[in-house]
Amino acid sequence: MKLLFEISKKGHFCDLLPELDVPEAMPAEDLARGIALDLPELSEVELSRHYTRLMKRTFGVNSGFYPLGSCTMKYNPRINEDMASLQGFRDVHPLQPVETVQGCLAVLAETEKALCEITGMDAVTFQPAAGAHGEFVGVMLIKAYHRSRNDLKRTKIIVPDAAHGTNPASAAMAGFTVVNIPSNAHGCVDIEKLKEAVDDETAGLMLTNPNTVGLFDPNILEITQIVHDAGGLNYYDGANLNAVMGIVRPGDMGFDVVHLNLHKTFSTPHGGGGPGSGPVGCKAILKDFLPECQVINDGNKYLFEKPAQSIGNVKAFYGNFLVVVRALTYICTLGSEGIRDAAVQAVVNANYMRCQLSDYYDVAYDEICMHEFVLTLQDIKDKYGVTALDVAKALLDNGIHPPTMYFPLIVHEALMLEPTETESKETMDEVIEVFRKIRVVIETDAASLHDMPKTTPVRRLDEVSAARNPRLKY
Ligand SMILES: *Cc1c(COP(=O)(O)O)cnc(C)c1O
């Protein structure tokens, strides 16, 4: 495909900006650029075709099945976009006086209330722009809490080995030492190892439940109690709340702080489309440390307030506001029963696929799962030389986006599937049939699988060279 610069033709143009309605002001001479800006020149139709071509080459949940485990690629209802494009939400400026944007502040306040209800927390900040960003804020809150109590020796954060890679990274970025603990035979927290790991230097534990292999930890209350008894706080990685929303709440499981990914669970655009939103909820003990833009109501109107011992800002203003509008639309569309139903359906769908696929592939932890499950192709690799990557590429040729691959690291040759609640039984049956056919090819013509994909814009990429010698310029 050609770049905009390559299809540019001198003299072509389109008026994308409205007419100037303020006096034109030129920058001071010493600030003005000396050479003209090199911009592509295109007409509106050329521009539109370029992006339509790009769009057709992109795979999204609107193109087909997208079972990306630990990423919740659910369908995003169009009504979210309608709400986010209302002028009163879209055409506002962050520096406008609060009296003129009361509706926008009400959106933040209402969404905060809903998310507190869903998570069992007492306050929420919308500043973080992604899940990992939220994790960083969450561990900074834990740090601020211990500091405020002059409990300065708490420098360690415990993270299980099955955790999302962002957990240890966020803890390390916040200046903590990461203590890794191994999982037990069910992929859950090993209680004895946790007891050995906690001491008076423990600042907290970071955990996701259901965990990364899709299982709900039956010992969750004991786990959070062990950390609390040692003086630490519990952080809940709620990037994927799809299995539990409306059913159980992190706050009731003993967690003190949680981040959510609106771009996973709450049906806002995810991947490519961005931007994201990773709001952080916390219990009252951490509320005073939140970033500076908390919305309050003084009885007459909404205002922004800076919490007393705020950790400061992690993003300009109040985060990606229009993403919050979409999430609130989703929450209001579903209502409390609908949210619960979505979680139930997500779990039913995952278990349906797990049971059906277990006829053809090994399931890493073959027990009732939550919103996702993990296949392991280690035996297939040993017997037929076909890897998880080969199967992922074969799926591409069938119009299916591959599952998450080679994650979590504790499962070899992993394929992690999350169908989500928005897929029908018929769609899942079609996908199961594709998996079955690929299983037949594994036994009859394994070599052909190394050659896939054949129908995509680019064939199999040399991933080693791409990682070792990246060419970062076109
Ligand atoms: C996706 C995910 C994250 C990170 O979220 P980003 O928005 O990609 O930063 C963290 N933890 C878990 C469990 C996730 O699935």
GROMACS .gro file of C-alpha atoms and ligand atoms in nm:
model
  489
    1MET     CA    1   0.000   0.000   0.000
    2LYS     CA    2   0.117   0.349  -0.076
    3LEU     CA    3   0.164   0.616   0.187
    4LEU     CA    4  -0.026   0.946   0.183
    5PHE     CA    5   0.301   1.113   0.078
    6GLU     CA    6   0.328   0.883  -0.223
    7ILE     CA    7  -0.025   0.943  -0.352
    8SER     CA    8   0.008   1.317  -0.287
    9LYS     CA    9  -0.034   1.536  -0.599
   10LYS     CA   10   0.068   1.899  -0.607
   11GLY     CA   11  -0.232   2.129  -0.590
   12HIS     CA   12  -0.483   1.874  -0.460
   13PHE     CA   13  -0.644   1.979  -0.136
   14CYS     CA   14  -0.951   1.959   0.082
   15ASP     CA   15  -1.100   2.202   0.331
   16LEU     CA   16  -1.106   2.009   0.653
   17LEU     CA   17  -1.082   2.308   0.887
   18PRO     CA   18  -1.370   2.549   0.944
   19GLU     CA   19  -1.329   2.912   0.847
   20LEU     CA   20  -1.134   3.122   1.095
   21ASP     CA   21  -1.371   3.308   1.326
   22VAL     CA   22  -1.110   3.495   1.531
   23PRO     CA   23  -0.850   3.750   1.417
   24GLU     CA   24  -0.555   3.583   1.249
   25ALA     CA   25  -0.241   3.602   1.461
   26MET     CA   26   0.103   3.520   1.328
   27PRO     CA   27   0.376   3.383   1.557
   28ALA     CA   28   0.675   3.601   1.641
   29GLU     CA   29   0.932   3.601   1.363
   30ASP     CA   30   1.192   3.406   1.559
   31LEU     CA   31   0.937   3.134   1.627
   32ALA     CA   32   0.809   3.102   1.271
   33ARG     CA   33   0.942   2.810   1.061
   34GLY     CA   34   1.192   2.897   0.791
   35ILE     CA   35   1.099   2.628   0.541
   36ALA     CA   36   0.750   2.532   0.433
   37LEU     CA   37   0.597   2.231   0.604
   38ASP     CA   38   0.614   1.919   0.385
   39LEU     CA   39   0.256   1.790   0.392
   40PRO     CA   40   0.088   1.551   0.148
   41GLU     CA   41  -0.163   1.716  -0.084
   42LEU     CA   42  -0.483   1.523  -0.147
   43SER     CA   43  -0.845   1.579  -0.229
   44GLU     CA   44  -1.112   1.463   0.011
   45VAL     CA   45  -1.200   1.159  -0.201
   46GLU     CA   46  -0.835   1.054  -0.223
   47LEU     CA   47  -0.803   1.085   0.151
   48SER     CA   48  -1.121   0.891   0.209
   49ARG     CA   49  -1.010   0.609  -0.022
   50HIS     CA   50  -0.675   0.585   0.148
   51TYR     CA   51  -0.831   0.532   0.489
   52THR     CA   52  -1.095   0.297   0.354
   53ARG     CA   53  -0.817   0.084   0.199
   54LEU     CA   54  -0.640   0.081   0.536
   55MET     CA   55  -0.963  -0.006   0.712
   56LYS     CA   56  -1.022  -0.304   0.484
   57ARG     CA   57  -0.680  -0.440   0.572
   58THR     CA   58  -0.741  -0.409   0.942
   59PHE     CA   59  -0.906  -0.686   1.137
   60GLY     CA   60  -1.147  -0.575   1.408
   61VAL     CA   61  -1.430  -0.725   1.605
   62ASN     CA   62  -1.659  -0.587   1.333
   63SER     CA   63  -1.477  -0.806   1.076
   64GLY     CA   64  -1.504  -1.138   1.252
   65PHE     CA   65  -1.441  -1.359   1.553
   66TYR     CA   66  -1.170  -1.211   1.775
   67PRO     CA   67  -1.109  -1.440   2.075
   68LEU     CA   68  -0.810  -1.250   2.217
   69GLY     CA   69  -0.779  -1.388   2.570
   70SER     CA   70  -0.706  -1.138   2.848
   71CYS     CA   71  -0.820  -0.863   2.612
   72THR     CA   72  -1.200  -0.887   2.594
   73MET     CA   73  -1.266  -0.791   2.232
   74LYS     CA   74  -1.641  -0.764   2.272
   75TYR     CA   75  -1.865  -0.588   2.024
   76ASN     CA   76  -1.902  -0.216   2.099
   77PRO     CA   77  -2.265  -0.109   2.047
   78ARG     CA   78  -2.315   0.180   1.802
   79ILE     CA   79  -2.521   0.375   2.052
   80ASN     CA   80  -2.198   0.441   2.245
   81GLU     CA   81  -2.068   0.631   1.942
   82ASP     CA   82  -2.394   0.826   1.907
   83MET     CA   83  -2.365   0.948   2.264
   84ALA     CA   84  -1.995   1.030   2.235
   85SER     CA   85  -2.062   1.245   1.929
   86LEU     CA   86  -2.324   1.465   2.097
   87GLN     CA   87  -2.205   1.824   2.066
   88GLY     CA   88  -2.231   1.896   2.437
   89PHE     CA   89  -1.979   1.620   2.505
   90ARG     CA   90  -1.766   1.652   2.194
   91ASP     CA   91  -1.721   2.027   2.154
   92VAL     CA   92  -1.606   2.125   2.501
   93HIS     CA   93  -1.274   2.259   2.616
   94PRO     CA   94  -1.099   2.137   2.932
   95LEU     CA   95  -1.046   2.496   3.050
   96GLN     CA   96  -1.412   2.596   3.020
   97PRO     CA   97  -1.565   2.724   3.348
   98VAL     CA   98  -1.729   2.433   3.533
   99GLU     CA   99  -2.068   2.611   3.523
  100THR     CA  100  -2.073   2.560   3.145
  101VAL     CA  101  -1.990   2.186   3.152
  102GLN     CA  102  -2.210   2.059   3.433
  103GLY     CA  103  -2.341   1.778   3.213
  104CYS     CA  104  -1.989   1.652   3.148
  105LEU     CA  105  -1.906   1.658   3.517
  106ALA     CA  106  -2.231   1.473   3.583
  107VAL     CA  107  -2.112   1.201   3.343
  108LEU     CA  108  -1.790   1.163   3.543
  109ALA     CA  109  -1.979   1.162   3.874
  110GLU     CA  110  -2.242   0.912   3.753
  111THR     CA  111  -1.980   0.680   3.606
  112GLU     CA  112  -1.781   0.700   3.927
  113LYS     CA  113  -2.093   0.601   4.121
  114ALA     CA  114  -2.164   0.308   3.888
  115LEU     CA  115  -1.806   0.179   3.898
  116CYS     CA  116  -1.796   0.208   4.278
  117GLU     CA  117  -2.111  -0.002   4.288
  118ILE     CA  118  -1.965  -0.260   4.048
  119THR     CA  119  -1.625  -0.286   4.220
  120GLY     CA  120  -1.717  -0.223   4.584
  121MET     CA  121  -1.484   0.077   4.604
  122ASP     CA  122  -1.547   0.427   4.747
  123ALA     CA  123  -1.393   0.658   4.485
  124VAL     CA  124  -1.266   0.645   4.127
  125THR     CA  125  -1.022   0.851   3.920
  126PHE     CA  126  -1.056   0.863   3.542
  127GLN     CA  127  -0.714   1.007   3.470
  128PRO     CA  128  -0.523   0.693   3.366
  129ALA     CA  129  -0.533   0.637   2.990
  130ALA     CA  130  -0.475   0.261   2.993
  131GLY     CA  131  -0.475  -0.041   3.218
  132ALA     CA  132  -0.101  -0.033   3.284
  133HIS     CA  133  -0.126   0.340   3.354
  134GLY     CA  134  -0.398   0.261   3.610
  135GLU     CA  135  -0.178  -0.002   3.773
  136PHE     CA  136   0.094   0.257   3.815
  137VAL     CA  137  -0.153   0.495   3.980
  138GLY     CA  138  -0.282   0.215   4.203
  139VAL     CA  139   0.060   0.118   4.335
  140MET     CA  140   0.146   0.487   4.382
  141LEU     CA  141  -0.163   0.511   4.604
  142ILE     CA  142  -0.036   0.214   4.806
  143LYS     CA  143   0.301   0.383   4.834
  144ALA     CA  144   0.145   0.714   4.945
  145TYR     CA  145  -0.064   0.529   5.204
  146HIS     CA  146   0.236   0.364   5.372
  147ARG     CA  147   0.434   0.688   5.358
  148SER     CA  148   0.151   0.883   5.519
  149ARG     CA  149   0.174   0.643   5.812
  150ASN     CA  150   0.551   0.679   5.820
  151ASP     CA  151   0.573   0.305   5.747
  152LEU     CA  152   0.876   0.348   5.523
  153LYS     CA  153   1.021  -0.003   5.521
  154ARG     CA  154   0.738  -0.142   5.304
  155THR     CA  155   0.924  -0.164   4.976
  156LYS     CA  156   0.802  -0.497   4.834
  157ILE     CA  157   0.508  -0.585   4.614
  158ILE     CA  158   0.414  -0.951   4.574
  159VAL     CA  159   0.313  -1.063   4.224
  160PRO     CA  160   0.223  -1.423   4.126
  161ASP     CA  161   0.410  -1.572   3.829
  162ALA     CA  162   0.088  -1.598   3.626
  163ALA     CA  163   0.031  -1.221   3.638
  164HIS     CA  164  -0.001  -0.997   3.337
  165GLY     CA  165   0.348  -0.862   3.259
  166THR     CA  166   0.235  -0.508   3.329
  167ASN     CA  167   0.189  -0.587   3.702
  168PRO     CA  168   0.556  -0.637   3.792
  169ALA     CA  169   0.648  -0.356   3.550
  170SER     CA  170   0.412  -0.109   3.720
  171ALA     CA  171   0.533  -0.206   4.066
  172ALA     CA  172   0.895  -0.163   3.960
  173MET     CA  173   0.821   0.174   3.796
  174ALA     CA  174   0.667   0.293   4.122
  175GLY     CA  175   0.995   0.208   4.293
  176PHE     CA  176   0.898  -0.122   4.455
  177THR     CA  177   1.095  -0.446   4.464
  178VAL     CA  178   0.889  -0.720   4.299
  179VAL     CA  179   0.860  -1.050   4.485
  180ASN     CA  180   0.746  -1.328   4.252
  181ILE     CA  181   0.552  -1.622   4.391
  182PRO     CA  182   0.480  -1.944   4.197
  183SER     CA  183   0.126  -2.064   4.122
  184ASN     CA  184  -0.010  -2.394   4.247
  185ALA     CA  185  -0.121  -2.689   4.031
  186HIS     CA  186  -0.449  -2.509   3.948
  187GLY     CA  187  -0.275  -2.193   3.833
  188CYS     CA  188  -0.396  -2.016   4.151
  189VAL     CA  189  -0.205  -1.854   4.438
  190ASP     CA  190   0.003  -2.100   4.640
  191ILE     CA  191  -0.108  -2.010   4.995
  192GLU     CA  192   0.204  -2.149   5.163
  193LYS     CA  193   0.431  -1.957   4.926
  194LEU     CA  194   0.232  -1.641   4.992
  195LYS     CA  195   0.265  -1.687   5.370
  196GLU     CA  196   0.640  -1.728   5.327
  197ALA     CA  197   0.660  -1.417   5.111
  198VAL     CA  198   0.478  -1.167   5.335
  199ASP     CA  199   0.658  -0.979   5.609
  200ASP     CA  200   0.682  -0.628   5.752
  201GLU     CA  201   0.838  -0.508   5.425
  202THR     CA  202   0.530  -0.606   5.223
  203ALA     CA  203   0.362  -0.300   5.075
  204GLY     CA  204   0.100  -0.503   4.892
  205LEU     CA  205  -0.009  -0.783   4.662
  206MET     CA  206  -0.114  -0.745   4.298
  207LEU     CA  207  -0.359  -1.004   4.179
  208THR     CA  208  -0.610  -1.070   3.906
  209ASN     CA  209  -0.908  -1.290   3.989
  210PRO     CA  210  -1.025  -1.472   3.782
  211ASN     CA  211  -0.657  -1.524   3.714
  212THR     CA  212  -0.470  -1.531   3.387
  213VAL     CA  213  -0.564  -1.892   3.311
  214GLY     CA  214  -0.930  -1.803   3.356
  215LEU     CA  215  -0.989  -1.960   3.699
  216PHE     CA  216  -1.151  -1.800   4.002
  217ASP     CA  217  -0.926  -1.841   4.304
  218PRO     CA  218  -1.133  -2.025   4.570
  219ASN     CA  219  -0.901  -1.900   4.846
  220ILE     CA  220  -0.936  -1.535   4.762
  221LEU     CA  221  -1.059  -1.422   5.108
  222GLU     CA  222  -0.776  -1.606   5.281
  223ILE     CA  223  -0.524  -1.456   5.038
  224THR     CA  224  -0.630  -1.096   5.093
  225GLN     CA  225  -0.649  -1.156   5.470
  226ILE     CA  226  -0.290  -1.285   5.480
  227VAL     CA  227  -0.171  -0.964   5.314
  228HIS     CA  228  -0.383  -0.741   5.539
  229ASP     CA  229  -0.260  -0.922   5.850
  230ALA     CA  230   0.095  -0.850   5.739
  231GLY     CA  231   0.010  -0.479   5.705
  232GLY     CA  232  -0.001  -0.474   5.325
  233LEU     CA  233  -0.276  -0.364   5.086
  234ASN     CA  234  -0.437  -0.563   4.805
  235TYR     CA  235  -0.438  -0.446   4.445
  236TYR     CA  236  -0.693  -0.597   4.206
  237ASP     CA  237  -0.604  -0.601   3.837
  238GLY     CA  238  -0.956  -0.559   3.701
  239ALA     CA  239  -0.862  -0.514   3.335
  240ASN     CA  240  -1.096  -0.801   3.258
  241LEU     CA  241  -1.402  -0.778   3.478
  242ASN     CA  242  -1.616  -0.961   3.229
  243ALA     CA  243  -1.667  -1.279   3.431
  244VAL     CA  244  -1.752  -1.117   3.762
  245MET     CA  245  -1.920  -0.781   3.703
  246GLY     CA  246  -2.257  -0.768   3.875
  247ILE     CA  247  -2.179  -1.094   4.056
  248VAL     CA  248  -1.885  -1.048   4.293
  249ARG     CA  249  -1.696  -0.731   4.379
  250PRO     CA  250  -1.322  -0.686   4.433
  251GLY     CA  251  -1.408  -0.470   4.736
  252ASP     CA  252  -1.587  -0.766   4.895
  253MET     CA  253  -1.298  -0.999   4.812
  254GLY     CA  254  -1.069  -0.788   5.033
  255PHE     CA  255  -0.910  -0.560   4.775
  256ASP     CA  256  -0.828  -0.197   4.853
  257VAL     CA  257  -0.756  -0.064   4.507
  258VAL     CA  258  -0.851  -0.174   4.156
  259HIS     CA  259  -0.809  -0.061   3.799
  260LEU     CA  260  -1.057  -0.134   3.522
  261ASN     CA  261  -1.007  -0.127   3.148
  262LEU     CA  262  -1.305   0.055   3.001
  263HIS     CA  263  -1.163  -0.052   2.662
  264LYS     CA  264  -1.208  -0.416   2.755
  265THR     CA  265  -1.501  -0.474   2.987
  266PHE     CA  266  -1.706  -0.161   2.923
  267SER     CA  267  -1.726  -0.176   2.545
  268THR     CA  268  -1.514   0.120   2.442
  269PRO     CA  269  -1.285   0.095   2.136
  270HIS     CA  270  -0.985  -0.124   2.193
  271GLY     CA  271  -0.670  -0.169   1.993
  272GLY     CA  272  -0.583   0.040   1.690
  273GLY     CA  273  -0.880   0.265   1.752
  274GLY     CA  274  -0.789   0.387   2.099
  275PRO     CA  275  -0.769   0.595   2.309
  276GLY     CA  276  -0.811   0.385   2.620
  277SER     CA  277  -0.918   0.445   2.976
  278GLY     CA  278  -0.797   0.267   3.289
  279PRO     CA  279  -0.988   0.421   3.580
  280VAL     CA  280  -0.869   0.337   3.931
  281GLY     CA  281  -1.108   0.275   4.217
  282CYS     CA  282  -1.004   0.268   4.581
  283LYS     CA  283  -1.138   0.224   4.931
  284ALA     CA  284  -1.187   0.530   5.152
  285ILE     CA  285  -0.843   0.487   5.317
  286LEU     CA  286  -0.678   0.570   4.982
  287LYS     CA  287  -0.917   0.840   4.862
  288ASP     CA  288  -0.710   1.135   4.984
  289PHE     CA  289  -0.418   1.033   4.762
  290LEU     CA  290  -0.604   1.024   4.428
  291PRO     CA  291  -0.496   1.244   4.133
  292GLU     CA  292  -0.607   1.606   4.138
  293CYS     CA  293  -0.928   1.603   3.935
  294GLN     CA  294  -1.197   1.449   4.157
  295VAL     CA  295  -1.554   1.555   4.083
  296ILE     CA  296  -1.763   1.657   4.384
  297ASN     CA  297  -2.107   1.809   4.423
  298ASP     CA  298  -2.144   2.100   4.665
  299GLY     CA  299  -2.522   2.062   4.673
  300ASN     CA  300  -2.577   2.308   4.388
  301LYS     CA  301  -2.329   2.214   4.124
  302TYR     CA  302  -2.045   1.986   4.030
  303LEU     CA  303  -1.686   2.099   4.094
  304PHE     CA  304  -1.336   1.962   4.062
  305GLU     CA  305  -1.149   1.904   4.384
  306LYS     CA  306  -0.789   1.821   4.461
  307PRO     CA  307  -0.767   1.544   4.724
  308ALA     CA  308  -0.577   1.654   5.036
  309GLN     CA  309  -0.261   1.443   4.987
  310SER     CA  310  -0.288   1.384   4.611
  311ILE     CA  311  -0.009   1.191   4.438
  312GLY     CA  312  -0.042   1.458   4.166
  313ASN     CA  313  -0.161   1.430   3.810
  314VAL     CA  314  -0.078   1.140   3.581
  315LYS     CA  315  -0.246   1.292   3.276
  316ALA     CA  316  -0.379   1.629   3.172
  317PHE     CA  317  -0.719   1.719   3.317
  318TYR     CA  318  -0.956   1.425   3.375
  319GLY     CA  319  -0.842   1.157   3.129
  320ASN     CA  320  -1.009   1.047   2.806
  321PHE     CA  321  -1.353   1.188   2.869
  322LEU     CA  322  -1.534   1.063   2.559
  323VAL     CA  323  -1.430   0.709   2.645
  324VAL     CA  324  -1.605   0.754   2.978
  325VAL     CA  325  -1.918   0.872   2.795
  326ARG     CA  326  -1.917   0.548   2.595
  327ALA     CA  327  -1.869   0.335   2.906
  328LEU     CA  328  -2.153   0.510   3.089
  329THR     CA  329  -2.374   0.457   2.785
  330TYR     CA  330  -2.294   0.087   2.800
  331ILE     CA  331  -2.363   0.068   3.174
  332CYS     CA  332  -2.696   0.253   3.136
  333THR     CA  333  -2.797   0.045   2.833
  334LEU     CA  334  -2.743  -0.280   3.022
  335GLY     CA  335  -2.859  -0.174   3.367
  336SER     CA  336  -2.759  -0.375   3.673
  337GLU     CA  337  -2.933  -0.691   3.556
  338GLY     CA  338  -2.792  -0.664   3.207
  339ILE     CA  339  -2.441  -0.628   3.342
  340ARG     CA  340  -2.483  -0.943   3.545
  341ASP     CA  341  -2.635  -1.124   3.244
  342ALA     CA  342  -2.340  -1.021   3.026
  343ALA     CA  343  -2.100  -1.173   3.280
  344VAL     CA  344  -2.301  -1.495   3.300
  345GLN     CA  345  -2.313  -1.522   2.920
  346ALA     CA  346  -1.939  -1.456   2.890
  347VAL     CA  347  -1.870  -1.744   3.130
  348VAL     CA  348  -2.118  -1.978   2.957
  349ASN     CA  349  -1.965  -1.901   2.617
  350ALA     CA  350  -1.610  -1.964   2.738
  351ASN     CA  351  -1.709  -2.294   2.897
  352TYR     CA  352  -1.899  -2.401   2.587
  353MET     CA  353  -1.593  -2.345   2.369
  354ARG     CA  354  -1.361  -2.503   2.626
  355CYS     CA  355  -1.570  -2.822   2.637
  356GLN     CA  356  -1.608  -2.843   2.259
  357LEU     CA  357  -1.242  -2.775   2.184
  358SER     CA  358  -1.119  -3.019   2.448
  359ASP     CA  359  -1.216  -3.296   2.202
  360TYR     CA  360  -0.936  -3.179   1.971
  361TYR     CA  361  -0.684  -2.988   2.183
  362ASP     CA  362  -0.548  -3.013   2.539
  363VAL     CA  363  -0.691  -2.756   2.779
  364ALA     CA  364  -0.418  -2.639   3.018
  365TYR     CA  365  -0.643  -2.638   3.326
  366ASP     CA  366  -0.947  -2.839   3.226
  367GLU     CA  367  -1.197  -2.732   3.489
  368ILE     CA  368  -1.486  -2.486   3.492
  369CYS     CA  369  -1.341  -2.157   3.376
  370MET     CA  370  -1.454  -1.798   3.393
  371HIS     CA  371  -1.443  -1.572   3.085
  372GLU     CA  372  -1.143  -1.739   2.920
  373PHE     CA  373  -0.938  -2.057   2.902
  374VAL     CA  374  -0.600  -2.169   2.777
  375LEU     CA  375  -0.512  -2.447   2.533
  376THR     CA  376  -0.167  -2.602   2.536
  377LEU     CA  377  -0.027  -2.741   2.212
  378GLN     CA  378   0.288  -2.887   2.366
  379ASP     CA  379   0.189  -3.248   2.285
  380ILE     CA  380   0.091  -3.156   1.931
  381LYS     CA  381   0.424  -2.982   1.888
  382ASP     CA  382   0.615  -3.285   2.020
  383LYS     CA  383   0.421  -3.530   1.799
  384TYR     CA  384   0.364  -3.337   1.477
  385GLY     CA  385   0.599  -3.038   1.494
  386VAL     CA  386   0.303  -2.799   1.474
  387THR     CA  387   0.322  -2.501   1.710
  388ALA     CA  388   0.067  -2.264   1.860
  389LEU     CA  389   0.197  -2.008   1.610
  390ASP     CA  390   0.119  -2.240   1.316
  391VAL     CA  391  -0.238  -2.287   1.435
  392ALA     CA  392  -0.277  -1.913   1.489
  393LYS     CA  393  -0.165  -1.850   1.129
  394ALA     CA  394  -0.405  -2.114   0.999
  395LEU     CA  395  -0.689  -1.938   1.179
  396LEU     CA  396  -0.603  -1.618   0.992
  397ASP     CA  397  -0.666  -1.797   0.662
  398ASN     CA  398  -1.013  -1.879   0.796
  399GLY     CA  399  -1.103  -1.520   0.875
  400ILE     CA  400  -1.054  -1.564   1.250
  401HIS     CA  401  -0.828  -1.344   1.456
  402PRO     CA  402  -0.583  -1.565   1.648
  403PRO     CA  403  -0.622  -1.603   2.023
  404THR     CA  404  -0.356  -1.462   2.253
  405MET     CA  405  -0.043  -1.672   2.199
  406TYR     CA  406   0.236  -1.786   2.429
  407PHE     CA  407   0.073  -1.625   2.732
  408PRO     CA  408   0.054  -1.684   3.021
  409LEU     CA  409   0.417  -1.789   3.038
  410ILE     CA  410   0.341  -2.074   3.278
  411VAL     CA  411   0.164  -2.264   2.996
  412HIS     CA  412   0.374  -2.401   2.707
  413GLU     CA  413   0.254  -2.349   2.348
  414ALA     CA  414  -0.040  -2.155   2.484
  415LEU     CA  415  -0.345  -2.033   2.297
  416MET     CA  416  -0.572  -1.831   2.522
  417LEU     CA  417  -0.932  -1.789   2.410
  418GLU     CA  418  -1.197  -1.547   2.526
  419PRO     CA  419  -1.509  -1.560   2.308
  420THR     CA  420  -1.695  -1.288   2.512
  421GLU     CA  421  -2.070  -1.267   2.562
  422THR     CA  422  -2.137  -1.094   2.232
  423GLU     CA  423  -2.078  -1.406   2.019
  424SER     CA  424  -2.368  -1.633   1.929
  425LYS     CA  425  -2.366  -2.012   1.962
  426GLU     CA  426  -2.378  -2.034   1.581
  427THR     CA  427  -2.061  -1.825   1.544
  428MET     CA  428  -1.883  -2.027   1.810
  429ASP     CA  429  -1.988  -2.351   1.637
  430GLU     CA  430  -1.841  -2.227   1.309
  431VAL     CA  431  -1.515  -2.144   1.486
  432ILE     CA  432  -1.506  -2.480   1.666
  433GLU     CA  433  -1.547  -2.644   1.324
  434VAL     CA  434  -1.246  -2.449   1.193
  435PHE     CA  435  -1.040  -2.564   1.493
  436ARG     CA  436  -1.152  -2.923   1.425
  437LYS     CA  437  -1.049  -2.903   1.060
  438ILE     CA  438  -0.709  -2.762   1.154
  439ARG     CA  439  -0.669  -3.054   1.394
  440VAL     CA  440  -0.726  -3.291   1.102
  441VAL     CA  441  -0.464  -3.109   0.894
  442ILE     CA  442  -0.219  -3.137   1.187
  443GLU     CA  443  -0.239  -3.515   1.154
  444THR     CA  444  -0.259  -3.542   0.776
  445ASP     CA  445  -0.050  -3.257   0.635
  446ALA     CA  446   0.140  -3.088   0.916
  447ALA     CA  447   0.394  -2.934   0.677
  448SER     CA  448   0.128  -2.724   0.505
  449LEU     CA  449   0.059  -2.544   0.832
  450HIS     CA  450   0.409  -2.398   0.839
  451ASP     CA  451   0.323  -2.221   0.516
  452MET     CA  452   0.020  -2.030   0.638
  453PRO     CA  453  -0.124  -1.769   0.619
  454LYS     CA  454  -0.184  -1.762   0.244
  455THR     CA  455  -0.474  -1.519   0.211
  456THR     CA  456  -0.356  -1.221   0.419
  457PRO     CA  457  -0.196  -0.900   0.279
  458VAL     CA  458   0.140  -1.021   0.411
  459ARG     CA  459   0.244  -1.383   0.449
  460ARG     CA  460   0.432  -1.521   0.747
  461LEU     CA  461   0.669  -1.260   0.880
  462ASP     CA  462   1.023  -1.321   0.989
  463GLU     CA  463   0.951  -1.236   1.351
  464VAL     CA  464   1.307  -1.292   1.471
  465SER     CA  465   1.453  -1.038   1.228
  466ALA     CA  466   1.164  -0.804   1.297
  467ALA     CA  467   1.253  -0.812   1.667
  468ARG     CA  468   1.633  -0.815   1.632
  469ASN     CA  469   1.677  -0.577   1.340
  470PRO     CA  470   1.365  -0.366   1.327
  471ARG     CA  471   1.340  -0.135   1.029
  472LEU     CA  472   1.168   0.163   1.182
  473LYS     CA  473   1.162   0.381   0.870
  474TYR     CA  474   0.948   0.326   0.564
  475LIG     C1  475  -0.489  -0.574   2.920
  475LIG     C2  476  -0.444  -0.599   3.057
  475LIG     C3  477  -0.363  -0.506   3.126
  475LIG     C4  478  -0.308  -0.380   3.061
  475LIG     O1  479  -0.401  -0.293   3.005
  475LIG     P1  480  -0.355  -0.187   2.892
  475LIG     O2  481  -0.473  -0.100   2.871
  475LIG     O3  482  -0.316  -0.267   2.773
  475LIG     O4  483  -0.238  -0.112   2.950
  475LIG     C5  484  -0.331  -0.534   3.256
  475LIG     N1  485  -0.370  -0.646   3.316
  475LIG     C6  486  -0.446  -0.740   3.254
  475LIG     C7  487  -0.486  -0.864   3.327
  475LIG     C8  488  -0.484  -0.719   3.122
  475LIG     O5  489  -0.555  -0.813   3.059
   0.00000   0.00000   0.00000
